[in-house]
Coordinates of C-alpha atoms in Angstrom, one line a residue:
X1 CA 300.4 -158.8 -116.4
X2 CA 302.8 -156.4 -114.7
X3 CA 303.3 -153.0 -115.2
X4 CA 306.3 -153.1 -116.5
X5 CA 304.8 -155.4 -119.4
X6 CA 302.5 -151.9 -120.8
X7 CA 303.6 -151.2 -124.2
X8 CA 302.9 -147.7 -123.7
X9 CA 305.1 -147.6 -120.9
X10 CA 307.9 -149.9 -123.4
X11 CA 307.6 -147.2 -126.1
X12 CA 307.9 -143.8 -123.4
X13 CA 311.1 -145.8 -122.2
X14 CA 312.2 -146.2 -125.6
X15 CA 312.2 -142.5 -126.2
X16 CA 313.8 -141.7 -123.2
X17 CA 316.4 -143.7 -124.7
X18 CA 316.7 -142.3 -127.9
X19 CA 316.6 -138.8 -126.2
X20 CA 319.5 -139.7 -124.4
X21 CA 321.3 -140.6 -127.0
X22 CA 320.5 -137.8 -128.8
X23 CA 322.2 -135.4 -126.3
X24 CA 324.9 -137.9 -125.9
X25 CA 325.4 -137.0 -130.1
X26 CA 324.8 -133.3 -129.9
X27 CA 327.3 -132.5 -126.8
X28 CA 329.7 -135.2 -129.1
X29 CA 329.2 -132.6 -131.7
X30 CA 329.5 -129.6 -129.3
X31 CA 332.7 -130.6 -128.3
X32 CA 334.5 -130.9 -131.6
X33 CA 333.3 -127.4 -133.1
X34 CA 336.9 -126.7 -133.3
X35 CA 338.2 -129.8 -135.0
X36 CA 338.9 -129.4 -137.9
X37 CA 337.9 -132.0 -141.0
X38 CA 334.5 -132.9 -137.8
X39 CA 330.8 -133.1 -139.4
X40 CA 328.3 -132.7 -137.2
X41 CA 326.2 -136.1 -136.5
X42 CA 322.4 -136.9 -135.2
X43 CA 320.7 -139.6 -134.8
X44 CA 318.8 -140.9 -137.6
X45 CA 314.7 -140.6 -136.3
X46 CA 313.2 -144.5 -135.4
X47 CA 309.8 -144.3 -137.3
X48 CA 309.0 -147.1 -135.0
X49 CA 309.8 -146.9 -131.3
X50 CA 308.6 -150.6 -130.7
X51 CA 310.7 -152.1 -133.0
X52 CA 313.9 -150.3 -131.7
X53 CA 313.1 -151.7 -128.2
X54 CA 313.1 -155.0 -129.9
X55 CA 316.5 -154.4 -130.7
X56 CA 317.4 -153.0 -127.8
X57 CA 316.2 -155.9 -125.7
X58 CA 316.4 -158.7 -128.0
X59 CA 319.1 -160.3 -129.5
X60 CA 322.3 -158.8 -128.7
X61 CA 325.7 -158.0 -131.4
X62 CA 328.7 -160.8 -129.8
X63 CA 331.6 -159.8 -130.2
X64 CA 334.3 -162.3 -132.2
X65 CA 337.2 -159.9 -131.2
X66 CA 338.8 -157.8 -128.2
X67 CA 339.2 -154.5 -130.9
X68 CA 335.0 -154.7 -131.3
X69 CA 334.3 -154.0 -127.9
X70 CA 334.2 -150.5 -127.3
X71 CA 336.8 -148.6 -124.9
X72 CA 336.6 -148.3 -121.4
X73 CA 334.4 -145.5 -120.0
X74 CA 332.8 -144.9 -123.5
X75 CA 329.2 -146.1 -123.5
X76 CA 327.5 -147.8 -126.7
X77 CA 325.0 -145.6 -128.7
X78 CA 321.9 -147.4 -128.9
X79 CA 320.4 -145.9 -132.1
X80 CA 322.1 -145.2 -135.5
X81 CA 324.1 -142.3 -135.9
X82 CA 324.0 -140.0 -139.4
X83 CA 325.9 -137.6 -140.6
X84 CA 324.0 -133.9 -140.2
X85 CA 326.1 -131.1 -141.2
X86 CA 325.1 -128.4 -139.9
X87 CA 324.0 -124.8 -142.6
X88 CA 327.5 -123.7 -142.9
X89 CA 331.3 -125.9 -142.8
X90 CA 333.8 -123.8 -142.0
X91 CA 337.3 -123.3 -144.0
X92 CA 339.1 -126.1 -142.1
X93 CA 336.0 -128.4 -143.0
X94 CA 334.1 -128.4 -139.8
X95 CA 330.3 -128.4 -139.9
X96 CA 329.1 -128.2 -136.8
X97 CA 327.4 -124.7 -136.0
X98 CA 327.2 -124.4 -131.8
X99 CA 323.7 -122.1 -132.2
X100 CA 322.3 -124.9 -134.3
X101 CA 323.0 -127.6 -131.8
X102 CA 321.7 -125.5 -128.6
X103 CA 318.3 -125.3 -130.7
X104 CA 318.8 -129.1 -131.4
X105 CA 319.8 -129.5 -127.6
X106 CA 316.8 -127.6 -126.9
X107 CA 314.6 -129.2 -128.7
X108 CA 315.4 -132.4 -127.3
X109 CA 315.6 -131.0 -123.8
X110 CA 311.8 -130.0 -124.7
X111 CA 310.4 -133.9 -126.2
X112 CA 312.3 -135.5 -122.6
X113 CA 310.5 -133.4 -120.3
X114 CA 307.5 -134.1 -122.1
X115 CA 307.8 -137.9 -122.1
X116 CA 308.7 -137.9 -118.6
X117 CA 305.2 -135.6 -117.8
X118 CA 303.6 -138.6 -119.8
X119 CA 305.1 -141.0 -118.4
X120 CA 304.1 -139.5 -114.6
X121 CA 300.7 -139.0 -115.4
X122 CA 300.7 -142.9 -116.9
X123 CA 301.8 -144.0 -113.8
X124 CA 299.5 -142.1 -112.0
X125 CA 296.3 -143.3 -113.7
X126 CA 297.3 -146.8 -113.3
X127 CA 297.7 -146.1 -109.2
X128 CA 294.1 -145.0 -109.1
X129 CA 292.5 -147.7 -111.5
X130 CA 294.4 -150.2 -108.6
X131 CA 292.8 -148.7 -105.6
X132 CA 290.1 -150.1 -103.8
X133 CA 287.0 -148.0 -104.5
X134 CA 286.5 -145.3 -101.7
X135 CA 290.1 -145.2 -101.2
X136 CA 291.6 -141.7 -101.7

């Protein structure tokens, strides 16, 4: 068994993943505060992180024609994207409010650096359980 093959280690990946994607969504949304007719978007919360590393690594979409792939330079959201308007939508019919996705940004800012601390100390119990004893 490698480490690599952990499922704990699988499922801390995974929310890196959404987390990225998250910010990816929000700074999507930061930058068309000004369009107008825009509603702010999120990513709809996996209630099960194993099952969306299934999908990530399992089968993957083909596509049947050259318009499915998408553009050059524009990376593929992993995780399923909602609408989330914002609390207010402005006269030109934008909802996104820029306070509300700092917070979000924030917030999200706050759950990566806490996976990655997880993830650290993870790493670092499984380096002392593999030492020889007496080894410091």
């Amino acid at each position: 068994m490698s480490v690599t093959d952990l499922s704990l280690l699988n499922q801390i990946k995974g929310r890196l993943g959404w987390l990225d994607d998250r910010q990816r969504v929000i700074a999507q949304n930061v930058a068309n505060s000004d369009t107008p007719g825009y509603g702010a978007r999120d990513l709809k919360v996996p209630t099960d992180f194993a099952a969306a590393m299934n999908r990530e690594r399992g089968v993957r979409v083909m596509t049947t024609h050259a318009a499915h792939i998408a553009p050059q330079g524009q990376q593929q959201l992993r995780f399923d994207v909602a609408k989330a308007p914002d609390s207010e939508t402005t006269l030109d019919g934008n909802s996104v409010v820029v306070e509300e996705q700092m917070l979000k940004m924030a917030e999200s800012r706050m759950a990566y650096d806490a996976a990655i601390g997880f993830y650290q100390k993870s790493m670092s119990m499984i380096r002392m359980a593999s030492r020889k004893p007496g080894q410091g």
